[in-house]
GROMACS .gro file of N, CA and C in nm:
model
  447
    1MET      N    1  -1.595  -0.564  -1.446
    1MET     CA    2  -1.536  -0.446  -1.394
    1MET      C    3  -1.606  -0.322  -1.455
    2ASN      N    4  -1.626  -0.226  -1.368
    2ASN     CA    5  -1.688  -0.105  -1.398
    2ASN      C    6  -1.600  -0.014  -1.465
    3GLN      N    7  -1.642   0.060  -1.581
    3GLN     CA    8  -1.558   0.144  -1.651
    3GLN      C    9  -1.521   0.258  -1.568
    4ASP      N   10  -1.604   0.305  -1.469
    4ASP     CA   11  -1.571   0.415  -1.391
    4ASP      C   12  -1.448   0.397  -1.305
    5ASN      N   13  -1.403   0.268  -1.290
    5ASN     CA   14  -1.289   0.237  -1.208
    5ASN      C   15  -1.155   0.254  -1.286
    6LYS      N   16  -1.161   0.292  -1.415
    6LYS     CA   17  -1.046   0.302  -1.490
    6LYS      C   18  -1.021   0.446  -1.527
    7VAL      N   19  -0.896   0.480  -1.517
    7VAL     CA   20  -0.850   0.618  -1.555
    7VAL      C   21  -0.774   0.608  -1.687
    8GLY      N   22  -0.828   0.678  -1.786
    8GLY     CA   23  -0.774   0.664  -1.920
    8GLY      C   24  -0.647   0.738  -1.947
    9THR      N   25  -0.549   0.678  -2.014
    9THR     CA   26  -0.431   0.747  -2.057
    9THR      C   27  -0.410   0.708  -2.199
   10THR      N   28  -0.323   0.778  -2.267
   10THR     CA   29  -0.302   0.734  -2.407
   10THR      C   30  -0.213   0.608  -2.416
   11GLU      N   31  -0.137   0.585  -2.307
   11GLU     CA   32  -0.050   0.465  -2.310
   11GLU      C   33  -0.113   0.342  -2.255
   12LYS      N   34  -0.189   0.357  -2.147
   12LYS     CA   35  -0.257   0.236  -2.088
   12LYS      C   36  -0.368   0.269  -1.998
   13GLN      N   37  -0.445   0.177  -1.961
   13GLN     CA   38  -0.558   0.194  -1.861
   13GLN      C   39  -0.503   0.161  -1.728
   14THR      N   40  -0.527   0.243  -1.629
   14THR     CA   41  -0.479   0.227  -1.494
   14THR      C   42  -0.597   0.209  -1.402
   15LEU      N   43  -0.598   0.101  -1.327
   15LEU     CA   44  -0.699   0.066  -1.230
   15LEU      C   45  -0.691   0.160  -1.112
   16LYS      N   46  -0.810   0.208  -1.077
   16LYS     CA   47  -0.819   0.295  -0.948
   16LYS      C   48  -0.933   0.234  -0.871
   17GLU      N   49  -0.905   0.201  -0.735
   17GLU     CA   50  -1.010   0.148  -0.652
   17GLU      C   51  -1.021   0.240  -0.533
   18THR      N   52  -1.142   0.257  -0.487
   18THR     CA   53  -1.169   0.344  -0.366
   18THR      C   54  -1.197   0.253  -0.251
   19TYR      N   55  -1.140   0.297  -0.136
   19TYR     CA   56  -1.155   0.225  -0.014
   19TYR      C   57  -1.200   0.310   0.098
   20THR      N   58  -1.280   0.257   0.189
   20THR     CA   59  -1.324   0.327   0.313
   20THR      C   60  -1.239   0.290   0.430
   21PHE      N   61  -1.191   0.387   0.497
   21PHE     CA   62  -1.110   0.364   0.626
   21PHE      C   63  -1.197   0.425   0.733
   22VAL      N   64  -1.265   0.342   0.803
   22VAL     CA   65  -1.362   0.392   0.904
   22VAL      C   66  -1.299   0.482   1.007
   23LYS      N   67  -1.171   0.455   1.046
   23LYS     CA   68  -1.104   0.528   1.150
   23LYS      C   69  -0.997   0.620   1.082
   24GLY      N   70  -0.995   0.635   0.950
   24GLY     CA   71  -0.899   0.712   0.886
   24GLY      C   72  -0.761   0.635   0.890
   25ILE      N   73  -0.654   0.703   0.877
   25ILE     CA   74  -0.522   0.634   0.893
   25ILE      C   75  -0.448   0.730   1.003
   26PRO      N   76  -0.346   0.660   1.067
   26PRO     CA   77  -0.275   0.747   1.171
   26PRO      C   78  -0.223   0.878   1.118
   27GLY      N   79  -0.262   0.983   1.188
   27GLY     CA   80  -0.220   1.116   1.145
   27GLY      C   81  -0.321   1.188   1.057
   28PHE      N   82  -0.412   1.108   0.997
   28PHE     CA   83  -0.517   1.165   0.910
   28PHE      C   84  -0.647   1.101   0.946
   29GLU      N   85  -0.683   1.092   1.072
   29GLU     CA   86  -0.802   1.026   1.119
   29GLU      C   87  -0.934   1.085   1.061
   30GLU      N   88  -0.931   1.213   1.021
   30GLU     CA   89  -1.049   1.277   0.965
   30GLU      C   90  -1.076   1.231   0.813
   31LEU      N   91  -0.982   1.182   0.748
   31LEU     CA   92  -0.998   1.136   0.609
   31LEU      C   93  -1.039   0.994   0.612
   32LYS      N   94  -1.147   0.967   0.549
   32LYS     CA   95  -1.210   0.827   0.558
   32LYS      C   96  -1.208   0.754   0.423
   33THR      N   97  -1.190   0.823   0.315
   33THR     CA   98  -1.199   0.760   0.179
   33THR      C   99  -1.073   0.784   0.106
   34PHE      N  100  -1.011   0.677   0.051
   34PHE     CA  101  -0.881   0.683  -0.022
   34PHE      C  102  -0.889   0.606  -0.148
   35ASP      N  103  -0.827   0.656  -0.254
   35ASP     CA  104  -0.806   0.586  -0.378
   35ASP      C  105  -0.669   0.517  -0.378
   36LEU      N  106  -0.667   0.396  -0.439
   36LEU     CA  107  -0.545   0.322  -0.462
   36LEU      C  108  -0.539   0.309  -0.608
   37GLN      N  109  -0.439   0.379  -0.674
   37GLN     CA  110  -0.426   0.372  -0.813
   37GLN      C  111  -0.287   0.318  -0.851
   38GLN      N  112  -0.282   0.217  -0.934
   38GLN     CA  113  -0.159   0.160  -0.982
   38GLN      C  114  -0.092   0.256  -1.068
   39HIS      N  115   0.036   0.291  -1.048
   39HIS     CA  116   0.109   0.390  -1.125
   39HIS      C  117   0.188   0.310  -1.246
   40ASP      N  118   0.257   0.205  -1.201
   40ASP     CA  119   0.329   0.125  -1.292
   40ASP      C  120   0.338  -0.017  -1.231
   41GLU      N  121   0.422  -0.101  -1.279
   41GLU     CA  122   0.443  -0.236  -1.235
   41GLU      C  123   0.481  -0.245  -1.086
   42VAL      N  124   0.540  -0.147  -1.035
   42VAL     CA  125   0.599  -0.142  -0.900
   42VAL      C  126   0.524  -0.052  -0.801
   43PHE      N  127   0.500   0.067  -0.846
   43PHE     CA  128   0.445   0.170  -0.753
   43PHE      C  129   0.298   0.196  -0.776
   44SER      N  130   0.228   0.229  -0.665
   44SER     CA  131   0.090   0.280  -0.675
   44SER      C  132   0.074   0.402  -0.589
   45LEU      N  133  -0.025   0.477  -0.614
   45LEU     CA  134  -0.053   0.598  -0.540
   45LEU      C  135  -0.179   0.580  -0.447
   46PHE      N  136  -0.161   0.612  -0.320
   46PHE     CA  137  -0.268   0.597  -0.223
   46PHE      C  138  -0.299   0.741  -0.182
   47SER      N  139  -0.419   0.792  -0.215
   47SER     CA  140  -0.442   0.934  -0.189
   47SER      C  141  -0.585   0.952  -0.143
   48SER      N  142  -0.603   1.056  -0.063
   48SER     CA  143  -0.731   1.092  -0.002
   48SER      C  144  -0.827   1.140  -0.112
   49VAL      N  145  -0.946   1.096  -0.105
   49VAL     CA  146  -1.048   1.151  -0.206
   49VAL      C  147  -1.089   1.292  -0.166
   50LYS      N  148  -1.097   1.321  -0.039
   50LYS     CA  149  -1.141   1.456   0.007
   50LYS      C  150  -1.028   1.558  -0.011
   51GLU      N  151  -0.904   1.514   0.020
   51GLU     CA  152  -0.787   1.599   0.013
   51GLU      C  153  -0.682   1.529  -0.068
   52PRO      N  154  -0.684   1.551  -0.200
   52PRO     CA  155  -0.591   1.476  -0.288
   52PRO      C  156  -0.442   1.505  -0.262
   53ALA      N  157  -0.415   1.621  -0.194
   53ALA     CA  158  -0.277   1.652  -0.161
   53ALA      C  159  -0.219   1.555  -0.051
   54VAL      N  160  -0.313   1.488   0.015
   54VAL     CA  161  -0.269   1.383   0.109
   54VAL      C  162  -0.248   1.258   0.025
   55ALA      N  163  -0.128   1.225  -0.009
   55ALA     CA  164  -0.100   1.117  -0.100
   55ALA      C  165   0.028   1.049  -0.066
   56PHE      N  166   0.034   0.921  -0.087
   56PHE     CA  167   0.152   0.840  -0.052
   56PHE      C  168   0.182   0.741  -0.168
   57VAL      N  169   0.314   0.728  -0.198
   57VAL     CA  170   0.356   0.624  -0.290
   57VAL      C  171   0.358   0.494  -0.206
   58THR      N  172   0.308   0.383  -0.269
   58THR     CA  173   0.304   0.254  -0.199
   58THR      C  174   0.354   0.143  -0.287
   59VAL      N  175   0.393   0.036  -0.229
   59VAL     CA  176   0.432  -0.088  -0.305
   59VAL      C  177   0.371  -0.210  -0.237
   60ASN      N  178   0.372  -0.315  -0.315
   60ASN     CA  179   0.332  -0.451  -0.257
   60ASN      C  180   0.459  -0.501  -0.191
   61PRO      N  181   0.457  -0.507  -0.059
   61PRO     CA  182   0.584  -0.537   0.015
   61PRO      C  183   0.634  -0.682  -0.021
   62PHE      N  184   0.551  -0.767  -0.067
   62PHE     CA  185   0.593  -0.909  -0.097
   62PHE      C  186   0.674  -0.913  -0.227
   63ASP      N  187   0.662  -0.806  -0.313
   63ASP     CA  188   0.745  -0.798  -0.433
   63ASP      C  189   0.894  -0.777  -0.402
   64PHE      N  190   0.919  -0.708  -0.289
   64PHE     CA  191   1.053  -0.676  -0.249
   64PHE      C  192   1.106  -0.761  -0.127
   65HIS      N  193   1.014  -0.807  -0.043
   65HIS     CA  194   1.051  -0.885   0.071
   65HIS      C  195   0.955  -1.003   0.079
   66PRO      N  196   0.990  -1.109  -0.001
   66PRO     CA  197   0.899  -1.229  -0.005
   66PRO      C  198   0.885  -1.294   0.135
   67GLU      N  199   0.974  -1.267   0.221
   67GLU     CA  200   0.969  -1.335   0.358
   67GLU      C  201   0.886  -1.247   0.455
   68TYR      N  202   0.838  -1.131   0.408
   68TYR     CA  203   0.752  -1.049   0.496
   68TYR      C  204   0.622  -1.118   0.531
   69GLU      N  205   0.591  -1.114   0.662
   69GLU     CA  206   0.470  -1.175   0.702
   69GLU      C  207   0.429  -1.114   0.844
   70PHE      N  208   0.297  -1.119   0.866
   70PHE     CA  209   0.239  -1.081   0.992
   70PHE      C  210   0.098  -1.140   1.001
   71GLU      N  211   0.046  -1.146   1.117
   71GLU     CA  212  -0.090  -1.197   1.136
   71GLU      C  213  -0.188  -1.085   1.170
   72LEU      N  214  -0.306  -1.090   1.113
   72LEU     CA  215  -0.405  -0.996   1.151
   72LEU      C  216  -0.470  -1.044   1.279
   73SER      N  217  -0.481  -0.957   1.375
   73SER     CA  218  -0.547  -0.985   1.500
   73SER      C  219  -0.698  -1.012   1.473
   74PRO      N  220  -0.764  -1.088   1.563
   74PRO     CA  221  -0.911  -1.103   1.541
   74PRO      C  222  -0.984  -0.972   1.535
   75GLU      N  223  -0.936  -0.868   1.600
   75GLU     CA  224  -1.004  -0.735   1.591
   75GLU      C  225  -0.982  -0.677   1.460
   76ASN      N  226  -0.866  -0.691   1.398
   76ASN     CA  227  -0.843  -0.640   1.259
   76ASN      C  228  -0.919  -0.720   1.155
   77VAL      N  229  -0.928  -0.850   1.179
   77VAL     CA  230  -1.009  -0.930   1.083
   77VAL      C  231  -1.152  -0.885   1.090
   78GLU      N  232  -1.202  -0.865   1.209
   78GLU     CA  233  -1.344  -0.813   1.219
   78GLU      C  234  -1.363  -0.676   1.159
   79ASP      N  235  -1.269  -0.579   1.193
   79ASP     CA  236  -1.279  -0.444   1.140
   79ASP      C  237  -1.283  -0.442   0.989
   80LEU      N  238  -1.199  -0.538   0.928
   80LEU     CA  239  -1.190  -0.545   0.781
   80LEU      C  240  -1.296  -0.630   0.720
   81GLY      N  241  -1.369  -0.703   0.796
   81GLY     CA  242  -1.474  -0.795   0.739
   81GLY      C  243  -1.416  -0.902   0.658
   82VAL      N  244  -1.288  -0.951   0.697
   82VAL     CA  245  -1.230  -1.056   0.618
   82VAL      C  246  -1.286  -1.195   0.641
   83THR      N  247  -1.321  -1.264   0.533
   83THR     CA  248  -1.380  -1.396   0.558
   83THR      C  249  -1.286  -1.503   0.487
   84ALA      N  250  -1.196  -1.462   0.403
   84ALA     CA  251  -1.105  -1.547   0.332
   84ALA      C  252  -0.969  -1.479   0.298
   85PRO      N  253  -0.856  -1.553   0.309
   85PRO     CA  254  -0.728  -1.495   0.279
   85PRO      C  255  -0.720  -1.421   0.146
   86ASP      N  256  -0.789  -1.469   0.044
   86ASP     CA  257  -0.791  -1.397  -0.086
   86ASP      C  258  -0.857  -1.259  -0.080
   87ASP      N  259  -0.933  -1.232   0.029
   87ASP     CA  260  -0.992  -1.095   0.036
   87ASP      C  261  -0.890  -0.993   0.066
   88VAL      N  262  -0.775  -1.028   0.114
   88VAL     CA  263  -0.682  -0.931   0.168
   88VAL      C  264  -0.577  -0.885   0.066
   89GLY      N  265  -0.552  -0.758   0.063
   89GLY     CA  266  -0.444  -0.700  -0.017
   89GLY      C  267  -0.357  -0.613   0.082
   90VAL      N  268  -0.234  -0.598   0.055
   90VAL     CA  269  -0.143  -0.526   0.150
   90VAL      C  270  -0.049  -0.431   0.061
   91ARG      N  271  -0.040  -0.310   0.113
   91ARG     CA  272   0.052  -0.213   0.047
   91ARG      C  273   0.127  -0.149   0.171
   92CYS      N  274   0.250  -0.104   0.133
   92CYS     CA  275   0.334  -0.033   0.231
   92CYS      C  276   0.372   0.098   0.179
   93ILE      N  277   0.376   0.209   0.264
   93ILE     CA  278   0.411   0.337   0.216
   93ILE      C  279   0.562   0.346   0.201
   94VAL      N  280   0.601   0.411   0.093
   94VAL     CA  281   0.740   0.427   0.056
   94VAL      C  282   0.790   0.567   0.080
   95THR      N  283   0.911   0.576   0.125
   95THR     CA  284   0.978   0.702   0.136
   95THR      C  285   1.085   0.707   0.020
   96LEU      N  286   1.063   0.805  -0.069
   96LEU     CA  287   1.154   0.824  -0.181
   96LEU      C  288   1.271   0.915  -0.143
   97HIS      N  289   1.386   0.887  -0.202
   97HIS     CA  290   1.506   0.971  -0.170
   97HIS      C  291   1.559   1.022  -0.307
   98ASP      N  292   1.670   1.096  -0.307
   98ASP     CA  293   1.719   1.152  -0.431
   98ASP      C  294   1.746   1.049  -0.531
   99GLU      N  295   1.794   0.926  -0.492
   99GLU     CA  296   1.818   0.814  -0.577
   99GLU      C  297   1.712   0.708  -0.547
  100ILE      N  298   1.646   0.659  -0.652
  100ILE     CA  299   1.545   0.556  -0.634
  100ILE      C  300   1.593   0.435  -0.561
  101ARG      N  301   1.721   0.399  -0.580
  101ARG     CA  302   1.781   0.281  -0.510
  101ARG      C  303   1.782   0.301  -0.361
  102ASN      N  304   1.769   0.421  -0.314
  102ASN     CA  305   1.767   0.445  -0.164
  102ASN      C  306   1.624   0.443  -0.109
  103ALA      N  307   1.521   0.417  -0.190
  103ALA     CA  308   1.391   0.413  -0.137
  103ALA      C  309   1.370   0.320  -0.023
  104THR      N  310   1.283   0.348   0.070
  104THR     CA  311   1.254   0.263   0.178
  104THR      C  312   1.101   0.237   0.190
  105ALA      N  313   1.066   0.128   0.256
  105ALA     CA  314   0.925   0.094   0.275
  105ALA      C  315   0.899   0.081   0.427
  106ASN      N  316   0.781   0.129   0.469
  106ASN     CA  317   0.740   0.121   0.609
  106ASN      C  318   0.672  -0.019   0.624
  107LEU      N  319   0.748  -0.115   0.667
  107LEU     CA  320   0.696  -0.251   0.691
  107LEU      C  321   0.630  -0.262   0.830
  108LEU      N  322   0.654  -0.165   0.920
  108LEU     CA  323   0.597  -0.168   1.051
  108LEU      C  324   0.441  -0.132   1.050
  109ALA      N  325   0.405  -0.058   0.948
  109ALA     CA  326   0.261  -0.024   0.957
  109ALA      C  327   0.201  -0.038   0.814
  110PRO      N  328   0.170  -0.163   0.777
  110PRO     CA  329   0.116  -0.191   0.645
  110PRO      C  330  -0.027  -0.134   0.632
  111ILE      N  331  -0.063  -0.108   0.512
  111ILE     CA  332  -0.201  -0.071   0.483
  111ILE      C  333  -0.275  -0.200   0.432
  112VAL      N  334  -0.373  -0.246   0.500
  112VAL     CA  335  -0.436  -0.375   0.465
  112VAL      C  336  -0.571  -0.338   0.415
  113PHE      N  337  -0.609  -0.412   0.300
  113PHE     CA  338  -0.735  -0.385   0.233
  113PHE      C  339  -0.818  -0.514   0.228
  114ASN      N  340  -0.948  -0.499   0.239
  114ASN     CA  341  -1.041  -0.609   0.208
  114ASN      C  342  -1.083  -0.571   0.067
  115LYS      N  343  -1.029  -0.641  -0.032
  115LYS     CA  344  -1.045  -0.614  -0.176
  115LYS      C  345  -1.190  -0.639  -0.217
  116GLN      N  346  -1.270  -0.722  -0.150
  116GLN     CA  347  -1.408  -0.746  -0.187
  116GLN      C  348  -1.502  -0.642  -0.127
  117LYS      N  349  -1.475  -0.602  -0.001
  117LYS     CA  350  -1.567  -0.505   0.064
  117LYS      C  351  -1.528  -0.365   0.051
  118LYS      N  352  -1.407  -0.341  -0.005
  118LYS     CA  353  -1.348  -0.205  -0.028
  118LYS      C  354  -1.327  -0.135   0.108
  119ILE      N  355  -1.281  -0.208   0.205
  119ILE     CA  356  -1.254  -0.145   0.336
  119ILE      C  357  -1.109  -0.162   0.359
  120GLY      N  358  -1.042  -0.058   0.427
  120GLY     CA  359  -0.904  -0.064   0.462
  120GLY      C  360  -0.872  -0.016   0.588
  121LYS      N  361  -0.749  -0.048   0.636
  121LYS     CA  362  -0.706  -0.011   0.773
  121LYS      C  363  -0.552  -0.016   0.768
  122GLN      N  364  -0.493   0.102   0.825
  122GLN     CA  365  -0.344   0.087   0.842
  122GLN      C  366  -0.321   0.029   0.979
  123ILE      N  367  -0.242  -0.075   0.980
  123ILE     CA  368  -0.217  -0.146   1.111
  123ILE      C  369  -0.071  -0.122   1.153
  124VAL      N  370  -0.049  -0.086   1.279
  124VAL     CA  371   0.081  -0.075   1.329
  124VAL      C  372   0.111  -0.207   1.403
  125LEU      N  373   0.212  -0.277   1.353
  125LEU     CA  374   0.244  -0.411   1.405
  125LEU      C  375   0.313  -0.399   1.543
  126GLN      N  376   0.287  -0.494   1.630
  126GLN     CA  377   0.347  -0.497   1.764
  126GLN      C  378   0.444  -0.613   1.776
  127ASP      N  379   0.539  -0.596   1.856
  127ASP     CA  380   0.634  -0.704   1.883
  127ASP      C  381   0.696  -0.768   1.755
  128THR      N  382   0.758  -0.680   1.681
  128THR     CA  383   0.813  -0.718   1.554
  128THR      C  384   0.942  -0.654   1.532
  129GLU      N  385   1.021  -0.707   1.438
  129GLU     CA  386   1.155  -0.649   1.405
  129GLU      C  387   1.140  -0.553   1.290
  130TYR      N  388   1.023  -0.546   1.227
  130TYR     CA  389   1.007  -0.458   1.117
  130TYR      C  390   1.015  -0.314   1.163
  131THR      N  391   1.059  -0.230   1.067
  131THR     CA  392   1.079  -0.086   1.101
  131THR      C  393   1.002  -0.005   0.996
  132THR      N  394   1.016   0.130   1.004
  132THR     CA  395   0.950   0.216   0.906
  132THR      C  396   1.042   0.243   0.786
  133LYS      N  397   1.165   0.185   0.786
  133LYS     CA  398   1.259   0.214   0.679
  133LYS      C  399   1.342   0.095   0.634
  134HIS      N  400   1.272   0.004   0.568
  134HIS     CA  401   1.335  -0.109   0.506
  134HIS      C  402   1.370  -0.079   0.365
  135ALA      N  403   1.494  -0.105   0.325
  135ALA     CA  404   1.541  -0.073   0.189
  135ALA      C  405   1.450  -0.161   0.093
  136LEU      N  406   1.401  -0.100  -0.012
  136LEU     CA  407   1.334  -0.181  -0.118
  136LEU      C  408   1.429  -0.268  -0.193
  137TRP      N  409   1.533  -0.214  -0.241
  137TRP     CA  410   1.624  -0.289  -0.314
  137TRP      C  411   1.746  -0.326  -0.232
  138LYS      N  412   1.765  -0.449  -0.211
  138LYS     CA  413   1.869  -0.501  -0.115
  138LYS      C  414   2.010  -0.499  -0.181
  139ASP      N  415   2.013  -0.512  -0.309
  139ASP     CA  416   2.134  -0.520  -0.381
  139ASP      C  417   2.120  -0.474  -0.526
  140GLU      N  418   2.227  -0.467  -0.600
  140GLU     CA  419   2.228  -0.414  -0.736
  140GLU      C  420   2.133  -0.498  -0.826
  141ASP      N  421   2.135  -0.626  -0.806
  141ASP     CA  422   2.056  -0.720  -0.899
  141ASP      C  423   1.907  -0.687  -0.885
  142SER      N  424   1.862  -0.660  -0.761
  142SER     CA  425   1.724  -0.635  -0.746
  142SER      C  426   1.671  -0.500  -0.800
  143LEU      N  427   1.767  -0.412  -0.844
  143LEU     CA  428   1.726  -0.295  -0.909
  143LEU      C  429   1.660  -0.312  -1.040
  144SER      N  430   1.648  -0.436  -1.084
  144SER     CA  431   1.578  -0.466  -1.210
  144SER      C  432   1.433  -0.439  -1.201
  145LYS      N  433   1.381  -0.431  -1.076
  145LYS     CA  434   1.245  -0.397  -1.051
  145LYS      C  435   1.235  -0.245  -1.054
  146ASP      N  436   1.243  -0.188  -1.172
  146ASP     CA  437   1.258  -0.045  -1.177
  146ASP      C  438   1.123   0.024  -1.208
  147GLY      N  439   1.070   0.087  -1.099
  147GLY     CA  440   0.953   0.162  -1.116
  147GLY      C  441   0.978   0.302  -1.169
  148ASP      N  442   0.881   0.366  -1.212
  148ASP     CA  443   0.889   0.495  -1.273
  148ASP      C  444   0.818   0.598  -1.196
  149ILE      N  445   0.885   0.679  -1.118
  149ILE     CA  446   0.810   0.779  -1.034
  149ILE      C  447   0.835   0.918  -1.104
   0.00000   0.00000   0.00000
């Protein structure tokens, strides 16, 4: 691992990876390069390199919804240069509310990464029951996954 990929803090080292989005992301098509930086065990920050104010809190959707699944179309596999399932990483954008327990995740439009080639694409799923506002925490017990925003 390259030391330039780590952002130093007094408490811990946080991994930051930079990905290229050839077509940008919906609503920000002109922005092509984004950093994905782990914030804590739960949340990460997905931000534009060119315009850092364009930033989103994200989560690994499988941590909250283990049943979450979708298939990449052949076009998306080609766009991302995926050759093996282990190449793929997935994050979903989170909407935060006054209380963290009310946070929701956009499962309809996951951000998919080729971790090897450092290429990403936000994909809007078709013919699915997923929405843009799935509760992260389904019940009080699952609040034990407590991120720090």
